PDB file of C-alpha atoms in Angstrom:
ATOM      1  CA  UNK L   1    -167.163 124.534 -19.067  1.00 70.00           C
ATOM      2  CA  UNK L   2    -166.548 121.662 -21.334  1.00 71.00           C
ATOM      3  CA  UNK L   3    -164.271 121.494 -24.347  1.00 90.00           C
ATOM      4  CA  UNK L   4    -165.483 122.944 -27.233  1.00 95.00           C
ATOM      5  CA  UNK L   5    -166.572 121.063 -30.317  1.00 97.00           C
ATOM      6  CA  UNK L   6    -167.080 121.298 -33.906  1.00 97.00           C
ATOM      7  CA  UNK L   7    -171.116 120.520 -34.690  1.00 98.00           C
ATOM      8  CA  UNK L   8    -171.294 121.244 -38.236  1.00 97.00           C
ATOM      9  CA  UNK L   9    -169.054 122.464 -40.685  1.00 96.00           C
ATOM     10  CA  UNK L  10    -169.436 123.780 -44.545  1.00 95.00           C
ATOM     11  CA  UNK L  11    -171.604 126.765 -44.212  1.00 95.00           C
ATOM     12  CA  UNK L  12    -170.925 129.978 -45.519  1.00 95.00           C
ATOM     13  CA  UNK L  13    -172.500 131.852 -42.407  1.00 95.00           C
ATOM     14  CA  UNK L  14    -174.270 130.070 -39.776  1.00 97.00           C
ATOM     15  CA  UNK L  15    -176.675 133.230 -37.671  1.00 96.00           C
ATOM     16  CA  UNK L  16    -179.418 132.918 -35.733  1.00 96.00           C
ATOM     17  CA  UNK L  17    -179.714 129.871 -33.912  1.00 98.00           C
ATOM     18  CA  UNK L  18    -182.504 128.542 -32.109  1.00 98.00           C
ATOM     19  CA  UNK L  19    -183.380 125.344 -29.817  1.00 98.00           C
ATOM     20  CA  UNK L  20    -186.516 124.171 -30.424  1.00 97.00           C
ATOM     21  CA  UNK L  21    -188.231 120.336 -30.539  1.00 96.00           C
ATOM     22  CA  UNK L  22    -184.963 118.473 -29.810  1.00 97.00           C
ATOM     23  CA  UNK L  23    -182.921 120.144 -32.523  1.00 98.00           C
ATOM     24  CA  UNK L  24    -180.856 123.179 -33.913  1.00 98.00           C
ATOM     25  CA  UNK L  25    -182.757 125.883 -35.893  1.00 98.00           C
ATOM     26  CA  UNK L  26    -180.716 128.828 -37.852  1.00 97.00           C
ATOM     27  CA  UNK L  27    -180.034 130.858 -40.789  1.00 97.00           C
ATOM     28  CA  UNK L  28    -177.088 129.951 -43.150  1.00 96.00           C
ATOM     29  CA  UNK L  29    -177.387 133.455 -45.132  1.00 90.00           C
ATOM     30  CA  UNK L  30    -175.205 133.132 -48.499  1.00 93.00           C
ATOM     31  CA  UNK L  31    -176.737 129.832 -49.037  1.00 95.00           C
ATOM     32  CA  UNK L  32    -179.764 131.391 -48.592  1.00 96.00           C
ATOM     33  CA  UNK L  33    -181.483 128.540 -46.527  1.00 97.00           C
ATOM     34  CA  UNK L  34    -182.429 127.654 -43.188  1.00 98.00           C
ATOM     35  CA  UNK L  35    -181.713 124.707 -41.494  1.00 97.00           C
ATOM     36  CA  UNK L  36    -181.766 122.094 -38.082  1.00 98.00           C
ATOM     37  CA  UNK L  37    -179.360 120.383 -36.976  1.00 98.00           C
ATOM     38  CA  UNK L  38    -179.798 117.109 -34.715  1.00 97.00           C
ATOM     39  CA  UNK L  39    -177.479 116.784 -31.443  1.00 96.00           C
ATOM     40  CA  UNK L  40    -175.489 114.483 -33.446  1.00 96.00           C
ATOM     41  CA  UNK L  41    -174.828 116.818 -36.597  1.00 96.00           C
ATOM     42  CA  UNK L  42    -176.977 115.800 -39.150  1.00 97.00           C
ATOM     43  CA  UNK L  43    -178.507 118.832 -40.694  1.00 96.00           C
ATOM     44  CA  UNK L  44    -181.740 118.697 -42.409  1.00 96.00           C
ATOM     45  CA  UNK L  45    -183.010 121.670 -44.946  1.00 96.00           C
ATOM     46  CA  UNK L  46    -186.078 123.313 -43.628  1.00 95.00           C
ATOM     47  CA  UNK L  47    -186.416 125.999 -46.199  1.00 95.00           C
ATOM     48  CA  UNK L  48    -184.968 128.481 -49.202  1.00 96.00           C
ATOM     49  CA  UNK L  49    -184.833 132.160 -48.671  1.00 97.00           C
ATOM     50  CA  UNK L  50    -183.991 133.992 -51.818  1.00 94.00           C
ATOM     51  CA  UNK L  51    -183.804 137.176 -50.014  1.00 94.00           C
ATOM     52  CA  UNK L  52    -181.105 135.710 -47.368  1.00 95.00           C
ATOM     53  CA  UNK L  53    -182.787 134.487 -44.244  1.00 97.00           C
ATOM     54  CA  UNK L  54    -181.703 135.794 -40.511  1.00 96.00           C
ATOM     55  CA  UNK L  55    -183.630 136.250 -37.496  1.00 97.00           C
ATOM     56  CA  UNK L  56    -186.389 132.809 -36.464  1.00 98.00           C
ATOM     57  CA  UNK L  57    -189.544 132.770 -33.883  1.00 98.00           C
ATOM     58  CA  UNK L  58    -192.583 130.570 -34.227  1.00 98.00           C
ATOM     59  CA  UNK L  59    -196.198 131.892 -33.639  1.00 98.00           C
ATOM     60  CA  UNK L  60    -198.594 130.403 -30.610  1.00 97.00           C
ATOM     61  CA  UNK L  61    -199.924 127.990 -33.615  1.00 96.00           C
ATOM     62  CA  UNK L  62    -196.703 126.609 -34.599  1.00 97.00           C
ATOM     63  CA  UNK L  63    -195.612 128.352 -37.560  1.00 98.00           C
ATOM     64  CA  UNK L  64    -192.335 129.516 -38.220  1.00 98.00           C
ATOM     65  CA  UNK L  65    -191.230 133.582 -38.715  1.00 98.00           C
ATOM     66  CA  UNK L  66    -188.085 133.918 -40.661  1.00 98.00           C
ATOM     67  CA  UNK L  67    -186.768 137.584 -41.362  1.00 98.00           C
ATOM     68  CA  UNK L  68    -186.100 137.817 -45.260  1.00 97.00           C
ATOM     69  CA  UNK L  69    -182.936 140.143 -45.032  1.00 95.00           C
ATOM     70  CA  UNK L  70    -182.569 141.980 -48.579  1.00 93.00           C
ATOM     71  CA  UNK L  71    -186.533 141.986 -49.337  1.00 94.00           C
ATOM     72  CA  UNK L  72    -187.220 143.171 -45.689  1.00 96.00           C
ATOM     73  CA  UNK L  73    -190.137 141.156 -45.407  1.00 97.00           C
ATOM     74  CA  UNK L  74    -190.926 138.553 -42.603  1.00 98.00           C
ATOM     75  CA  UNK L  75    -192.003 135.328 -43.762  1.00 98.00           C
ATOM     76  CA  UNK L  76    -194.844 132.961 -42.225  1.00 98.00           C
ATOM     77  CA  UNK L  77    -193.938 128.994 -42.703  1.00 97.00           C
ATOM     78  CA  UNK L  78    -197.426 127.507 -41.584  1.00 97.00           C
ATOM     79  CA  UNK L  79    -197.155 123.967 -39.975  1.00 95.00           C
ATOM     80  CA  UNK L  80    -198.563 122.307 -43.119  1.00 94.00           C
ATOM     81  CA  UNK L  81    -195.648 124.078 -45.226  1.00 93.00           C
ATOM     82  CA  UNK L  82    -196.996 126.998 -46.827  1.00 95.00           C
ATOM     83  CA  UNK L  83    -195.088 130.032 -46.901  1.00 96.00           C
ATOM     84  CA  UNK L  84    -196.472 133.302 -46.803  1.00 97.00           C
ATOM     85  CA  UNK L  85    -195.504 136.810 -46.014  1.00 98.00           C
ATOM     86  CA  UNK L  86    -196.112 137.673 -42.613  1.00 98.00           C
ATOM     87  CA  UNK L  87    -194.971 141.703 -43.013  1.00 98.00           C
ATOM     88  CA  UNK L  88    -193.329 143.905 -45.363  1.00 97.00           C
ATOM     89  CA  UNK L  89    -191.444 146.721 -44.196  1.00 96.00           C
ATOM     90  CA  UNK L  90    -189.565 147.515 -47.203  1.00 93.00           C
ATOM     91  CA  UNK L  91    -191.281 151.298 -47.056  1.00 91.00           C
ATOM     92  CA  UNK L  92    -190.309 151.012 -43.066  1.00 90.00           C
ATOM     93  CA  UNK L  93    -186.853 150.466 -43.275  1.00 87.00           C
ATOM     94  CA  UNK L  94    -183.241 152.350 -44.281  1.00 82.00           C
ATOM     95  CA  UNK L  95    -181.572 148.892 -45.209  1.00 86.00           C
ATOM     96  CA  UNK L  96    -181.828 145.426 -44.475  1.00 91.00           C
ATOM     97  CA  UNK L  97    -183.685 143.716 -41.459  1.00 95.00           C
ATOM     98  CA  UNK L  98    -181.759 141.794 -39.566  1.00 94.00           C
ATOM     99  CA  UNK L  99    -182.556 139.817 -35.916  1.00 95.00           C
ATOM    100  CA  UNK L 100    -185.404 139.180 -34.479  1.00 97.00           C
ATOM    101  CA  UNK L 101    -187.055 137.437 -31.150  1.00 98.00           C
ATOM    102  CA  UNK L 102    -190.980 136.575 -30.834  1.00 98.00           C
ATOM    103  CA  UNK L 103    -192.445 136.884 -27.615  1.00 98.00           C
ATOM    104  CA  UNK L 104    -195.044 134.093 -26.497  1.00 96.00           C
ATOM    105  CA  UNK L 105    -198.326 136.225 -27.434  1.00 97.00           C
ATOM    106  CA  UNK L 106    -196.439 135.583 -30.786  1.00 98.00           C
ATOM    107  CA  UNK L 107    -195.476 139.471 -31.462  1.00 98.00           C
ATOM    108  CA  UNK L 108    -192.154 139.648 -33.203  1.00 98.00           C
ATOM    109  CA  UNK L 109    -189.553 142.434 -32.371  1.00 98.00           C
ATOM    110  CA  UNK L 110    -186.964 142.660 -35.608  1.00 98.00           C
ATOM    111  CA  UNK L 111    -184.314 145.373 -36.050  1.00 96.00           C
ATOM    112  CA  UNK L 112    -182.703 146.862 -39.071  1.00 94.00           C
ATOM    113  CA  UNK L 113    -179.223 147.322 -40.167  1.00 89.00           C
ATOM    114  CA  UNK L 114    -179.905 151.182 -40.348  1.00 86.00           C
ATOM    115  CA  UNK L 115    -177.291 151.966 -43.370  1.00 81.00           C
ATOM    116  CA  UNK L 116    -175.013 149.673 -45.805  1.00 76.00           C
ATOM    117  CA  UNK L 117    -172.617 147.569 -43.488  1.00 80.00           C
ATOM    118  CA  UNK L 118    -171.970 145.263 -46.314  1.00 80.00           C
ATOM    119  CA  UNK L 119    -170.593 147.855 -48.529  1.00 79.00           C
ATOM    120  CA  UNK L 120    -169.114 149.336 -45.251  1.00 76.00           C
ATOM    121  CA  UNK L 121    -171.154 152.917 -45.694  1.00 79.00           C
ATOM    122  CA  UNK L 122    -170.796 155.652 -42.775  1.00 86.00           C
ATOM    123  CA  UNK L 123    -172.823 154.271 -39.802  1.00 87.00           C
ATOM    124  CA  UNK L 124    -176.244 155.470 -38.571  1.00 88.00           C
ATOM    125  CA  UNK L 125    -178.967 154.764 -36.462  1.00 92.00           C
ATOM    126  CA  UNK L 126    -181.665 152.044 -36.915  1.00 95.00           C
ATOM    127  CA  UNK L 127    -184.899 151.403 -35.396  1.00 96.00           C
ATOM    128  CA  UNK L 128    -186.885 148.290 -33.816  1.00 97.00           C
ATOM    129  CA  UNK L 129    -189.941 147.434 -35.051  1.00 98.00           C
ATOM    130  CA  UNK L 130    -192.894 145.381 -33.523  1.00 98.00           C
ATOM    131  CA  UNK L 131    -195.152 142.909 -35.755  1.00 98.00           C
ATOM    132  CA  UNK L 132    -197.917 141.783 -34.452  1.00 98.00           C
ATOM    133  CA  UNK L 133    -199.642 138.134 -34.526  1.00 97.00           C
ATOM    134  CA  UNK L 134    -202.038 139.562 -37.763  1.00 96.00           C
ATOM    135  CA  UNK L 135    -198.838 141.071 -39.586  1.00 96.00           C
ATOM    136  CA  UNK L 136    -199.293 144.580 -38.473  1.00 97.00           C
ATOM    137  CA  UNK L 137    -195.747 146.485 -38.022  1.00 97.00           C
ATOM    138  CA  UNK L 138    -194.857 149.664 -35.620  1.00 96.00           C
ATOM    139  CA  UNK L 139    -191.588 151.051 -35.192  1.00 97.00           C
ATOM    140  CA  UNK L 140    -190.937 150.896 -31.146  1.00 97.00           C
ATOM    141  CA  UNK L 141    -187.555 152.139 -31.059  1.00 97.00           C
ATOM    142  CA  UNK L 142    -185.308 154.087 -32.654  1.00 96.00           C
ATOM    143  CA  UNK L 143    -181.969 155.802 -32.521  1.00 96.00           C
ATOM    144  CA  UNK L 144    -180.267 151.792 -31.722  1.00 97.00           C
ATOM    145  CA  UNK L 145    -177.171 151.311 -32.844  1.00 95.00           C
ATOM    146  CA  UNK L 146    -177.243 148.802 -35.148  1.00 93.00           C
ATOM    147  CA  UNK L 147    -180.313 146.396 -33.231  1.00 95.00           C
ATOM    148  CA  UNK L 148    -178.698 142.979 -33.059  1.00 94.00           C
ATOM    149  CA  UNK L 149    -179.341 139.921 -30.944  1.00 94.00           C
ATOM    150  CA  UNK L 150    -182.289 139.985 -28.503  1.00 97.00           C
ATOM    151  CA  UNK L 151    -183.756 138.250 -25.672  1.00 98.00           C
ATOM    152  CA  UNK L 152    -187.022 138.241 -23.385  1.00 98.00           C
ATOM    153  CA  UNK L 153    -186.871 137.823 -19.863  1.00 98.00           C
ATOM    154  CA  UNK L 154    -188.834 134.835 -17.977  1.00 98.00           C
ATOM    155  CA  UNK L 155    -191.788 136.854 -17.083  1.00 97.00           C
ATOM    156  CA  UNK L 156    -191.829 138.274 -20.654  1.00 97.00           C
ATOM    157  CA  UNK L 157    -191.683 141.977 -19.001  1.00 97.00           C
ATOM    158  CA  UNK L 158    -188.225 142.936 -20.544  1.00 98.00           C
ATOM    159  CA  UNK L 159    -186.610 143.140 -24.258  1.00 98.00           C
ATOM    160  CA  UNK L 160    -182.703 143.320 -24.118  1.00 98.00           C
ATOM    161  CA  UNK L 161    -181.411 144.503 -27.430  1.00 98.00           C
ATOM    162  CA  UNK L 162    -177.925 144.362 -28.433  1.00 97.00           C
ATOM    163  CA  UNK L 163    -176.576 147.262 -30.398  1.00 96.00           C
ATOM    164  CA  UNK L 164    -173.508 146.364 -31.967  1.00 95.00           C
ATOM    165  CA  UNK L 165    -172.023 149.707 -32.839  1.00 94.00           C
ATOM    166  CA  UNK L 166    -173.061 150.832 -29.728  1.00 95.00           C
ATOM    167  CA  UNK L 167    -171.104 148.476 -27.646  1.00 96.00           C
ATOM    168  CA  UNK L 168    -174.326 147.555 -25.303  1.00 97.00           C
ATOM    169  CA  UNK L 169    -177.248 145.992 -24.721  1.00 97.00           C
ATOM    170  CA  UNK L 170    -180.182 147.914 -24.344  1.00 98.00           C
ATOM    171  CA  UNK L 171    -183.123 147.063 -22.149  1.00 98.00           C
ATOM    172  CA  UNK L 172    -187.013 148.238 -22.083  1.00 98.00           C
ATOM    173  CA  UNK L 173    -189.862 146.788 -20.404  1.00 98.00           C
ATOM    174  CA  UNK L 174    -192.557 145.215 -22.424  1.00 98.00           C
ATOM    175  CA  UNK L 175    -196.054 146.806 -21.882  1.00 98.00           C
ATOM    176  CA  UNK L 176    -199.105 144.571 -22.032  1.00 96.00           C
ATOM    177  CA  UNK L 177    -199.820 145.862 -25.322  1.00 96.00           C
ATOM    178  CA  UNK L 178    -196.325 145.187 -26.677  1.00 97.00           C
ATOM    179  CA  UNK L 179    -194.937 149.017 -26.514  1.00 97.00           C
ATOM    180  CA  UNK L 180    -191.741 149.316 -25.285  1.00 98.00           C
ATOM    181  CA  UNK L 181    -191.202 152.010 -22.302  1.00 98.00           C
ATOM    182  CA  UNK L 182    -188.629 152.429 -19.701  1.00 98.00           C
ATOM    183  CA  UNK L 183    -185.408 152.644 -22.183  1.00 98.00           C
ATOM    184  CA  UNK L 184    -182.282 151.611 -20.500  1.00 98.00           C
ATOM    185  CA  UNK L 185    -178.460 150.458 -20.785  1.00 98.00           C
ATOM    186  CA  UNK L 186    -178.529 146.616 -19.250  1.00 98.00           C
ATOM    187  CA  UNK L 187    -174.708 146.468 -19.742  1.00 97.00           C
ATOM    188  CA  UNK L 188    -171.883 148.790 -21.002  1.00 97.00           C
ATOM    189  CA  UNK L 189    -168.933 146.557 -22.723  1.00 96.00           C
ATOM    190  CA  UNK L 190    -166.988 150.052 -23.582  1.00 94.00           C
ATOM    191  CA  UNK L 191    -167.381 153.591 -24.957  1.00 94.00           C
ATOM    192  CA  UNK L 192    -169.799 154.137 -27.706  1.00 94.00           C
ATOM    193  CA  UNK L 193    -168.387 155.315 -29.981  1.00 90.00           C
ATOM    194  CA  UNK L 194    -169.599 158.601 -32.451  1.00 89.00           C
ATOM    195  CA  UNK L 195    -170.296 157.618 -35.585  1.00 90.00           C
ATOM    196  CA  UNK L 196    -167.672 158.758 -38.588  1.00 90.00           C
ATOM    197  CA  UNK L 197    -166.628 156.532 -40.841  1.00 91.00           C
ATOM    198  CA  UNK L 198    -167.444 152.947 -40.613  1.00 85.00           C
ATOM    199  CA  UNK L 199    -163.618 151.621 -40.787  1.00 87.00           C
ATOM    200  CA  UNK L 200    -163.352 154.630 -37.596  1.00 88.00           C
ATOM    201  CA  UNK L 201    -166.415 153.545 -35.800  1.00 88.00           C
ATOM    202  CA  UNK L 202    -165.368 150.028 -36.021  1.00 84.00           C
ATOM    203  CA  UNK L 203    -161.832 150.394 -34.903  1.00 87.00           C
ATOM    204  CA  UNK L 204    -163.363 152.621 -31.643  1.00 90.00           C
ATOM    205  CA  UNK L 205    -165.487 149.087 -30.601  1.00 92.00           C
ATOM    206  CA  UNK L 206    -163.877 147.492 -28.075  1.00 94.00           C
ATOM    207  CA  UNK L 207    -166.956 144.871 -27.860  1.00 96.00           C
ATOM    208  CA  UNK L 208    -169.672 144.477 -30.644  1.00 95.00           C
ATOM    209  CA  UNK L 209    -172.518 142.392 -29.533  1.00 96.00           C
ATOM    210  CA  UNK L 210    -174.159 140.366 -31.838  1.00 95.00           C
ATOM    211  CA  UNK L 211    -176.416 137.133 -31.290  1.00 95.00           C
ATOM    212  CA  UNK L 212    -177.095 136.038 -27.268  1.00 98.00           C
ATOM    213  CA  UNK L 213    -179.235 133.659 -24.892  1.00 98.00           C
ATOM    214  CA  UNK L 214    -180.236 134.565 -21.605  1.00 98.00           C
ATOM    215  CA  UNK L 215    -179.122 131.912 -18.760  1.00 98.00           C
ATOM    216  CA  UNK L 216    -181.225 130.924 -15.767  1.00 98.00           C
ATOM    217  CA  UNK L 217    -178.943 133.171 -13.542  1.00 98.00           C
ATOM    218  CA  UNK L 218    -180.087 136.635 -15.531  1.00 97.00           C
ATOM    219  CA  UNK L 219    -176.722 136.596 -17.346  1.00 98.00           C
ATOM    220  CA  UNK L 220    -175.999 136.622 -21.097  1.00 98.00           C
ATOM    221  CA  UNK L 221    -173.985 134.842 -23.731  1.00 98.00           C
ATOM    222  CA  UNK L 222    -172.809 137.330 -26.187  1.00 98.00           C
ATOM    223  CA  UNK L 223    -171.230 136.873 -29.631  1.00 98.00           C
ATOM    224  CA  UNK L 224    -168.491 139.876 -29.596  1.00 97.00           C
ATOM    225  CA  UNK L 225    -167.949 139.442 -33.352  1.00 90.00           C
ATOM    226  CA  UNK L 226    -164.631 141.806 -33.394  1.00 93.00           C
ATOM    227  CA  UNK L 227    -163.068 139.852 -30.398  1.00 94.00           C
ATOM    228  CA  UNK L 228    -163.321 135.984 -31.302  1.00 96.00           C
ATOM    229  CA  UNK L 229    -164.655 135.412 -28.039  1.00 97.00           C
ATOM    230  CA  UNK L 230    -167.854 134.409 -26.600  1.00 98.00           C
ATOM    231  CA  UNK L 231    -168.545 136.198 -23.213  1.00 98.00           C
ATOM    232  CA  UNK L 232    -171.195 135.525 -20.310  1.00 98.00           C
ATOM    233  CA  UNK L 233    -172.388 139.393 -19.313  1.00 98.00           C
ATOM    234  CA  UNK L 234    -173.471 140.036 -15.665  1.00 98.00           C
ATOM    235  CA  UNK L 235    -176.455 142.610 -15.224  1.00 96.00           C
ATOM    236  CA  UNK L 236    -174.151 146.182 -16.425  1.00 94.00           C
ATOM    237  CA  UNK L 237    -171.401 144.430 -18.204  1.00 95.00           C
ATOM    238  CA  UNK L 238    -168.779 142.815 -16.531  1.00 97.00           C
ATOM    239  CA  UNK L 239    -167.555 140.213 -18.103  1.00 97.00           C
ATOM    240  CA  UNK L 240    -167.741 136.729 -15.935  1.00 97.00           C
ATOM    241  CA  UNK L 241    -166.591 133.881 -18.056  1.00 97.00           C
ATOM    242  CA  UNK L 242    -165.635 134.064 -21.766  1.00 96.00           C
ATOM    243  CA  UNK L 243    -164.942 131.121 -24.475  1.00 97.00           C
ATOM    244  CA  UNK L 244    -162.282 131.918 -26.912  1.00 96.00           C
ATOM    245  CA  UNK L 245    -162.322 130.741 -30.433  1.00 97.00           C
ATOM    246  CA  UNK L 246    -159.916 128.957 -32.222  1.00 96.00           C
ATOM    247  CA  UNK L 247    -157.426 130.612 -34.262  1.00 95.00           C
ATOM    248  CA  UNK L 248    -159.279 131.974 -37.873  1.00 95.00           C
ATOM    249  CA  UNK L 249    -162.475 132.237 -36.342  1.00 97.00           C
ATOM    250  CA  UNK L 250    -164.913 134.688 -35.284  1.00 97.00           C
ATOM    251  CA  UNK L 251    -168.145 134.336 -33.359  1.00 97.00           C
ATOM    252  CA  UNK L 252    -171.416 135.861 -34.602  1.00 96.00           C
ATOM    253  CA  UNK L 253    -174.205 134.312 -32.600  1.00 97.00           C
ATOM    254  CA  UNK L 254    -175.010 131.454 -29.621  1.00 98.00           C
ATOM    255  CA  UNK L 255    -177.998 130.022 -28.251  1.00 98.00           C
ATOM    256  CA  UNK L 256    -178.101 127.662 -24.843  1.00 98.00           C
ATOM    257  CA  UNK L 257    -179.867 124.392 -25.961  1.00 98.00           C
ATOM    258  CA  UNK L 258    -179.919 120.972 -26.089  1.00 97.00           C
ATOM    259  CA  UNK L 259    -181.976 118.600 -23.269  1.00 95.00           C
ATOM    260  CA  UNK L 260    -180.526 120.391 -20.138  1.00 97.00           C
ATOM    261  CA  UNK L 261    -180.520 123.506 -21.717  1.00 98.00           C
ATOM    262  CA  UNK L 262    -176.929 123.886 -20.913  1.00 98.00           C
ATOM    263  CA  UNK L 263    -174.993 123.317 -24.955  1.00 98.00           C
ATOM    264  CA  UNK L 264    -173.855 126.531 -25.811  1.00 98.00           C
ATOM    265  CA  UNK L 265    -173.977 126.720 -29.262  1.00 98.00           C
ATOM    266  CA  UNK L 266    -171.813 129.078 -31.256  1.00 98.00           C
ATOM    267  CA  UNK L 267    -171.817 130.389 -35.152  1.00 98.00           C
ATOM    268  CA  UNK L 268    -168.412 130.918 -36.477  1.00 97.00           C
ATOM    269  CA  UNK L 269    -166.892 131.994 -39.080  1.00 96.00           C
ATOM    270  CA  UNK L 270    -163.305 133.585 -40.406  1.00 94.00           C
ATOM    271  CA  UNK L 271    -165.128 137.236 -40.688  1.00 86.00           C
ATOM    272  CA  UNK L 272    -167.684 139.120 -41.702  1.00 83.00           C
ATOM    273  CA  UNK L 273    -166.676 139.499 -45.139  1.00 81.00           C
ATOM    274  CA  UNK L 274    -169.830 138.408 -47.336  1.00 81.00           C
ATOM    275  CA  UNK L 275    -167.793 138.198 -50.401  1.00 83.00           C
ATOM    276  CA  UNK L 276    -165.662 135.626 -48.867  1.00 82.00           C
ATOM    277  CA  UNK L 277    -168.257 134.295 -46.887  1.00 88.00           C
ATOM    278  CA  UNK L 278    -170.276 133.846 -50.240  1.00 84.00           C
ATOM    279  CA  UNK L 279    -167.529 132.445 -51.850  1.00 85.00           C
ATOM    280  CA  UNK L 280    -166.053 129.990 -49.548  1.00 87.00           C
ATOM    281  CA  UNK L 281    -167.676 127.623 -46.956  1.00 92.00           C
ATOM    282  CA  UNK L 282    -166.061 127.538 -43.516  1.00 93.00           C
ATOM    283  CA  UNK L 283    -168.377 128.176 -41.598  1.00 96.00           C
ATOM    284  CA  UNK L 284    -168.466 126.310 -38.259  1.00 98.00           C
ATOM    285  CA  UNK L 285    -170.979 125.749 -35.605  1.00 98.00           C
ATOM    286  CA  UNK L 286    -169.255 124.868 -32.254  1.00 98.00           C
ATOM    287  CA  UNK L 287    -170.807 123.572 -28.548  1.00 98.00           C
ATOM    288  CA  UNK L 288    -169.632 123.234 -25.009  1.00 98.00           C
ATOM    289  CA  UNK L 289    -171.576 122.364 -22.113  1.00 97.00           C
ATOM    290  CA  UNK L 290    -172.089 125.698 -19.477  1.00 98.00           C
ATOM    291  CA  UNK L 291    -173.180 125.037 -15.711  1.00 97.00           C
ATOM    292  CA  UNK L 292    -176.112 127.085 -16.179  1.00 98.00           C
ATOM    293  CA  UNK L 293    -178.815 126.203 -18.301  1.00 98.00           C
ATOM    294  CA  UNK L 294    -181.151 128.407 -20.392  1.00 98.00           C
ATOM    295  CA  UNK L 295    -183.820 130.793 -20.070  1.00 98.00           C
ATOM    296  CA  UNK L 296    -186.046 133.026 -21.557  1.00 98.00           C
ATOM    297  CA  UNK L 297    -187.004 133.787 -25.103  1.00 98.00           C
ATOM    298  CA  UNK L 298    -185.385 132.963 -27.742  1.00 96.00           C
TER     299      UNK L 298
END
């Protein structure tokens, strides 16, 4: 691996990003915008997301999906600019939606939060939902634990969801009408934990996946956002290589990119905190260079 590198810097909390057309897509949430970033740093303002932007997929025609956290809507940026929504689950879902990865037939898999993380309530369960191209919305999943950062394989046949308070990543193959079936653990990274309390639950984690990218070799990159570390997952969880952070920072998503596919990008930030986070911007995004390049969806 390379040395790592400081991108960007003055965000307040960089989260899903994305490589797409030559540049750096993602979410800055407490300045409620989303952004690209050039290989070279300069960051451009795509658009403003009152209700705190997350998860990004385009559509077959181009446009752009962004979740809309605290409304729990997806939006729909067409190419010419116009924003629309694309669903609203706000009857659908417990709390806010969070990440989300579009598959090529442009059907978007999001997850929820499931309870009040920012306000630290008791955990519980979540569920996954499914929107279709026309904005239709199912719920394929439930009882996840906490639905995080997901990826589709190659072929498009699997879905690997991480569930951060469930210390794994869940996999389930991807029918041809875009139900999920076949429910199984694709990698254990340590107990999981019963829920109590959410200061209990957290302190049981001994790995909490958040954002990921799926390399050429079937592995994953994995945020571990208690562990300031970055770790590359084989198939059922060992860990094979992992890329500390420097001191003060955590990691909360990465995406492979760049014209190799082989920058590792990497969202940082000093915690979770979104008072802090709100208040104060130190948020980094960091790169190396990996040996193996990208693959998959996102």
């Amino acid at each position: 691996m390379g040395r790592l590198t400081t991108l960007l810097d003055g965000g307040s909390f960089f989260e899903g990003p994305r490589w797409r057309d030559g540049r750096w897509w993602l979410s800055d949430f407490y300045a409620e915008r989303v952004l690209s970033v050039d290989p070279d740093g300069r960051e451009q303002q795509v658009l403003s997301v009152e209700g705190r932007p997350s998860g990004l997929g385009w559509l077959p025609d181009g446009s752009l999906l962004v979740v809309s956290q605290r409304d729990r809507r997806v939006l729909r940026r067409y190419p010419d600019g116009t924003l629309r929504t694309h669903a609203d689950l706000a009857d659908r879902c417990a709390n806010h939606l969070n990440d989300m990865v579009v598959d090529r037939r442009g059907r978007a898999y999001v997850g929820e939060f499931g309870f009040d993380a920012e306000n630290y309530q008791d955990p519980t369960t979540a569920v996954l939902f499914r929107i279709d191209v026309d904005g239709t919305a199912s719920t394929v999943a439930e009882d996840l634990y906490f639905p995080n950062g997901s990826v589709i394989t190659p072929d498009g046949g699997t879905l690997i969801v991480g569930e951060t308070v469930g210390a794994r990543y869940t996999a389930f193959t991807i029918e041809p009408d875009g139900s999920l079936s076949d429910r199984r653990v694709w990698a254990q990274l340590g107990p999981t934990p019963v829920l109590t309390t959410f200061a209990d639950t957290l302190d049981r984690l001994e790995f909490a996946p958040d954002g990921c990218t799926l390399d050429a070799e079937g592995h994953l990159w994995a945020a571990d956002l208690i562990g300031a570390r970055c770790a590359r997952l084989a198939p059922g969880g060992d860990i094979v290589a992992e890329i500390a952070m420097p001191d003060g920072l955590l990691v909360f998503g990465c995406m492979l990119g760049g014209h190799d596919g082989r920058t590792l990008l990497m969202c940082a930030a000093p915690d979770f905190n979104p008072e802090a986070r709100a208040a104060n911007h130190e948020a980094v995004l960091l790169t190396t260079t990996v040996a193996v390049p990208h693959a998959g969806l996102p």
